[in-house]
Tab-separated table of C-alpha atoms and ligand atoms in Angstrom:
chain	number	residue	atom	x	y	z
A	1	MET	CA	-6.940	18.398	-14.321
A	2	ARG	CA	-6.095	15.112	-16.005
A	3	GLN	CA	-8.996	13.128	-17.336
A	4	ARG	CA	-8.543	9.643	-15.910
A	5	PRO	CA	-10.311	6.557	-17.226
A	6	GLY	CA	-13.066	5.183	-15.000
A	7	ILE	CA	-12.143	2.621	-12.354
A	8	ALA	CA	-13.832	-0.769	-12.617
A	9	LEU	CA	-14.380	-1.945	-9.028
A	10	VAL	CA	-15.580	-5.535	-8.782
A	11	LEU	CA	-17.200	-6.755	-5.561
A	12	CYS	CA	-17.545	-10.449	-4.817
A	13	ALA	CA	-18.691	-12.137	-1.630
A	14	PRO	CA	-20.448	-15.243	-0.431
A	15	SER	CA	-24.153	-14.819	0.198
A	16	GLY	CA	-24.673	-13.203	3.625
A	17	ALA	CA	-21.317	-11.375	3.820
A	18	GLY	CA	-22.921	-7.934	3.369
A	19	LYS	CA	-22.009	-7.138	-0.230
A	20	THR	CA	-25.317	-5.478	-1.128
A	21	THR	CA	-25.271	-3.177	1.924
A	22	LEU	CA	-21.662	-2.138	1.271
A	23	SER	CA	-22.179	-1.550	-2.444
A	24	ARG	CA	-25.330	0.567	-1.858
A	25	ARG	CA	-23.417	2.728	0.588
A	26	LEU	CA	-20.567	3.246	-1.865
A	27	LEU	CA	-22.993	4.217	-4.643
A	28	ASP	CA	-24.767	6.685	-2.296
A	29	ASP	CA	-21.538	8.304	-1.090
A	30	PHE	CA	-19.799	8.525	-4.467
A	31	PRO	CA	-22.221	9.831	-7.079
A	32	ALA	CA	-19.438	9.541	-9.693
A	33	PHE	CA	-19.954	5.769	-9.504
A	34	ALA	CA	-22.322	4.060	-11.878
A	35	PHE	CA	-23.651	0.594	-11.170
A	36	SER	CA	-22.853	-1.997	-13.819
A	37	VAL	CA	-26.278	-3.199	-14.955
A	38	SER	CA	-26.090	-6.890	-15.799
A	39	CYS	CA	-28.369	-8.910	-18.023
A	40	THR	CA	-30.230	-11.755	-16.358
A	41	THR	CA	-32.764	-14.413	-17.247
A	42	ARG	CA	-34.321	-14.456	-13.771
A	43	ASP	CA	-37.681	-12.768	-13.131
A	44	PRO	CA	-37.691	-9.273	-11.631
A	45	ARG	CA	-38.314	-9.124	-7.876
A	46	PRO	CA	-40.827	-6.640	-6.480
A	47	GLY	CA	-39.386	-3.128	-6.732
A	48	GLU	CA	-36.745	-4.017	-9.309
A	49	VAL	CA	-36.710	-1.879	-12.448
A	50	ASP	CA	-35.704	-3.147	-15.885
A	51	GLY	CA	-32.609	-1.267	-17.052
A	52	ARG	CA	-31.743	0.003	-13.559
A	53	ASP	CA	-31.262	-3.163	-11.489
A	54	TYR	CA	-30.868	-5.591	-14.381
A	55	ALA	CA	-31.778	-5.889	-18.029
A	56	PHE	CA	-34.290	-8.740	-17.789
A	57	LEU	CA	-34.050	-11.047	-20.796
A	58	SER	CA	-35.535	-14.317	-21.984
A	59	LYS	CA	-33.173	-17.297	-22.022
A	60	GLU	CA	-33.270	-17.276	-25.850
A	61	SER	CA	-32.279	-13.599	-26.097
A	62	PHE	CA	-29.510	-14.120	-23.550
A	63	ILE	CA	-28.078	-17.058	-25.493
A	64	THR	CA	-28.240	-15.137	-28.791
A	65	LEU	CA	-26.329	-12.221	-27.228
A	66	ARG	CA	-23.850	-14.560	-25.596
A	67	GLU	CA	-23.114	-16.314	-28.898
A	68	ALA	CA	-22.619	-12.897	-30.515
A	69	GLY	CA	-19.880	-12.079	-27.961
A	70	HIS	CA	-21.969	-9.441	-26.189
A	71	PHE	CA	-20.722	-10.311	-22.688
A	72	ALA	CA	-17.427	-9.533	-20.946
A	73	GLU	CA	-18.310	-12.458	-18.666
A	74	TRP	CA	-21.310	-14.609	-17.930
A	75	ALA	CA	-22.281	-17.302	-15.439
A	76	GLU	CA	-25.133	-19.500	-14.376
A	77	VAL	CA	-26.100	-18.745	-10.779
A	78	HIS	CA	-28.915	-20.655	-9.017
A	79	GLY	CA	-30.256	-21.850	-12.389
A	80	ASN	CA	-30.358	-18.425	-14.086
A	81	PHE	CA	-27.952	-16.754	-16.487
A	82	TYR	CA	-26.213	-13.487	-15.634
A	83	GLY	CA	-23.849	-11.480	-17.824
A	84	THR	CA	-21.997	-8.167	-18.020
A	85	PRO	CA	-22.327	-6.349	-21.369
A	86	LEU	CA	-18.853	-5.605	-22.734
A	87	ALA	CA	-19.468	-2.592	-25.003
A	88	ALA	CA	-21.490	-0.643	-22.413
A	89	THR	CA	-18.797	-1.331	-19.801
A	90	LEU	CA	-15.976	-0.059	-22.006
A	91	GLU	CA	-17.974	3.021	-23.038
A	92	THR	CA	-18.720	3.989	-19.427
A	93	LEU	CA	-15.094	3.548	-18.369
A	94	ALA	CA	-13.805	5.493	-21.382
A	95	SER	CA	-16.109	8.367	-20.440
A	96	GLY	CA	-14.267	8.604	-17.089
A	97	ARG	CA	-17.085	7.245	-14.977
A	98	ASP	CA	-16.251	4.676	-12.269
A	99	LEU	CA	-18.207	1.470	-12.436
A	100	LEU	CA	-19.197	-0.858	-9.593
A	101	PHE	CA	-19.771	-4.526	-10.412
A	102	ASP	CA	-21.733	-6.906	-8.198
A	103	ILE	CA	-21.015	-10.294	-9.755
A	104	ASP	CA	-20.261	-13.826	-8.665
A	105	VAL	CA	-16.774	-15.330	-8.393
A	106	GLN	CA	-16.969	-17.377	-11.629
A	107	GLY	CA	-17.785	-14.164	-13.502
A	108	ALA	CA	-15.032	-12.219	-11.756
A	109	LYS	CA	-12.498	-14.815	-12.868
A	110	GLN	CA	-13.494	-14.264	-16.499
A	111	LEU	CA	-13.507	-10.501	-16.062
A	112	LYS	CA	-9.892	-10.687	-14.919
A	113	GLU	CA	-9.099	-11.828	-18.478
A	114	THR	CA	-11.486	-9.585	-20.420
A	115	LEU	CA	-11.093	-6.454	-18.267
A	116	PRO	CA	-7.613	-6.816	-16.741
A	117	GLN	CA	-7.572	-3.225	-15.462
A	118	ALA	CA	-10.463	-3.995	-13.092
A	119	TYR	CA	-9.787	-3.947	-9.329
A	120	PHE	CA	-11.146	-6.994	-7.505
A	121	VAL	CA	-12.398	-6.803	-3.926
A	122	PHE	CA	-13.515	-9.854	-1.976
A	123	ILE	CA	-15.755	-9.313	1.044
A	124	LEU	CA	-15.341	-11.952	3.734
A	125	PRO	CA	-17.441	-12.728	6.788
A	126	PRO	CA	-15.358	-12.675	10.023
A	127	SER	CA	-15.784	-16.448	10.435
A	128	LYS	CA	-17.708	-19.466	9.222
A	129	ALA	CA	-19.833	-19.456	12.392
A	130	VAL	CA	-20.791	-15.799	11.940
A	131	LEU	CA	-21.772	-16.351	8.301
A	132	GLU	CA	-23.991	-19.269	9.283
A	133	ARG	CA	-25.587	-17.208	12.060
A	134	ARG	CA	-26.251	-14.312	9.657
A	135	LEU	CA	-27.855	-16.597	7.075
A	136	ARG	CA	-30.125	-18.137	9.724
A	137	GLY	CA	-30.858	-14.685	11.153
A	138	ARG	CA	-32.458	-13.628	7.872
A	139	GLY	CA	-35.351	-15.886	8.786
A	140	SER	CA	-36.092	-16.434	5.119
A	141	GLU	CA	-33.684	-19.310	4.436
A	142	SER	CA	-34.634	-22.968	4.874
A	143	GLU	CA	-32.156	-25.380	6.481
A	144	GLU	CA	-31.440	-26.750	3.010
A	145	SER	CA	-30.783	-23.292	1.617
A	146	VAL	CA	-28.452	-22.418	4.529
A	147	ALA	CA	-26.480	-25.637	3.946
A	148	LYS	CA	-26.266	-24.933	0.198
A	149	ARG	CA	-25.120	-21.336	0.727
A	150	MET	CA	-22.509	-22.458	3.275
A	151	ALA	CA	-21.102	-25.046	0.838
A	152	ASN	CA	-21.011	-22.417	-1.941
A	153	ALA	CA	-19.331	-19.948	0.420
A	154	GLY	CA	-16.477	-22.412	1.010
A	155	ARG	CA	-15.905	-22.774	-2.745
A	156	GLU	CA	-16.051	-19.015	-3.308
A	157	ILE	CA	-13.749	-18.137	-0.404
A	158	ALA	CA	-11.135	-20.534	-1.810
A	159	GLN	CA	-10.847	-18.090	-4.757
A	160	ALA	CA	-10.239	-15.047	-2.546
A	161	VAL	CA	-6.437	-15.438	-2.820
A	162	TRP	CA	-6.164	-13.889	-6.288
A	163	PHE	CA	-8.198	-10.774	-5.489
A	164	ASP	CA	-6.548	-7.347	-5.129
A	165	ALA	CA	-8.106	-6.601	-1.737
A	166	LEU	CA	-9.854	-8.497	1.050
A	167	VAL	CA	-12.389	-6.725	3.223
A	168	ILE	CA	-13.539	-8.517	6.373
A	169	ASN	CA	-17.053	-7.503	7.282
A	170	ASP	CA	-17.156	-7.768	11.054
A	171	SER	CA	-18.097	-4.187	11.917
A	172	LEU	CA	-19.964	-2.687	8.952
A	173	ASP	CA	-18.389	0.766	9.417
A	174	GLU	CA	-14.860	-0.650	9.470
A	175	ALA	CA	-15.555	-2.835	6.448
A	176	TYR	CA	-16.914	0.188	4.602
A	177	ALA	CA	-13.807	2.241	5.478
A	178	ASP	CA	-11.650	-0.594	4.100
A	179	LEU	CA	-13.734	-0.728	0.929
A	180	VAL	CA	-13.289	3.016	0.387
A	181	ALA	CA	-9.530	2.558	0.983
A	182	ALA	CA	-9.457	-0.211	-1.649
A	183	TYR	CA	-11.237	2.092	-4.089
A	184	ARG	CA	-8.683	4.848	-3.357
A	185	ALA	CA	-5.854	2.364	-3.864
A	186	ALA	CA	-7.293	1.461	-7.268
A	187	THR	CA	-7.301	5.123	-8.290
A	188	LEU	CA	-3.581	5.340	-7.320
A	189	SER	CA	-2.366	2.241	-9.112
A	190	PRO	CA	-0.203	2.864	-12.216
A	191	GLY	CA	-1.850	0.094	-14.238
A	192	ARG	CA	-5.190	1.841	-13.831
A	193	ARG	CA	-3.836	5.341	-14.429
A	194	PRO	CA	-2.378	5.320	-17.949
A	195	ASP	CA	-3.058	9.071	-18.037
A	196	ILE	CA	-0.458	9.778	-15.318
A	197	VAL	CA	2.081	7.255	-16.560
A	198	THR	CA	1.935	8.505	-20.164
A	199	GLU	CA	2.218	12.122	-19.122
A	200	PHE	CA	5.299	11.598	-16.928
A	201	ILE	CA	7.093	9.236	-19.257
A	202	THR	CA	6.609	11.653	-22.156
A	203	GLU	CA	7.930	14.553	-20.065
A	204	TRP	CA	11.101	12.669	-19.077
A	205	GLU	CA	11.908	11.270	-22.494
B	1	5GP	P1	-29.470	-11.933	-7.583
B	1	5GP	O1	-30.295	-12.810	-8.470
B	1	5GP	O2	-29.700	-12.225	-6.123
B	1	5GP	O3	-29.612	-10.472	-7.926
B	1	5GP	O4	-27.948	-12.297	-7.859
B	1	5GP	C1	-27.484	-13.597	-7.665
B	1	5GP	C2	-25.971	-13.633	-7.860
B	1	5GP	O5	-25.641	-13.316	-9.218
B	1	5GP	C3	-25.206	-12.626	-6.998
B	1	5GP	O6	-24.083	-13.302	-6.432
B	1	5GP	C4	-24.730	-11.589	-7.987
B	1	5GP	O7	-23.500	-11.023	-7.573
B	1	5GP	C5	-24.559	-12.428	-9.235
B	1	5GP	N1	-24.584	-11.615	-10.461
B	1	5GP	C6	-25.339	-10.537	-10.739
B	1	5GP	N2	-25.056	-10.052	-11.960
B	1	5GP	C7	-24.077	-10.830	-12.473
B	1	5GP	C8	-23.338	-10.823	-13.692
B	1	5GP	O8	-23.506	-10.010	-14.589
B	1	5GP	N3	-22.411	-11.802	-13.848
B	1	5GP	C9	-22.163	-12.751	-12.902
B	1	5GP	N4	-21.208	-13.634	-13.143
B	1	5GP	N5	-22.831	-12.773	-11.734
B	1	5GP	C10	-23.778	-11.836	-11.514
């Protein structure tokens, strides 16, 4: 069988759209997927493990790495820095392993330049009203935080037009089926399968 390069699948969504649930399910169902472990300057939350969930860094270390060109993309989210290490990403993909990215929209925009073969999926809530209801339903968000997340969501959703696939998360099972279909589509796209293209072109030359 051909050895294909790993697929870089990038998931973006406004807060409350269900990105974490969908990405966990994909990682559980497809053991060939690795999770892209980002660097962050925020403190670990209970249960988070350094090196598995994030590489937790001081602000100084993050800035030193950033200046040295360590990141494929980076962004400041809610006052903390987040970044995707470039070399580790390329190594994993070259080894044939698929890689799932959970990053914000500003970072995804940069990744489109630095990792053009990545496949970008935007997860949308079914409506503004439903997103607001879900955020309130968490019970953990203050009124101020809900308003801030809703304003951010509007800015993020405006970027959804340039993504490769849109997944509307109304029913979780249907959204998950669409996400798996987007992943399959990525594995069938010529730009992401240089192995197939090279083989056939060489044969017909
Ligand atoms: P949290 O702190 O809740 O884990 O993540 C906050 C936000 O940062 C989420 O939207 C998440 O997708 C985003 N994020 C996590 N890692 C990265 C990264 O490496 N780069 C960028 N640009 N965003 C990230």
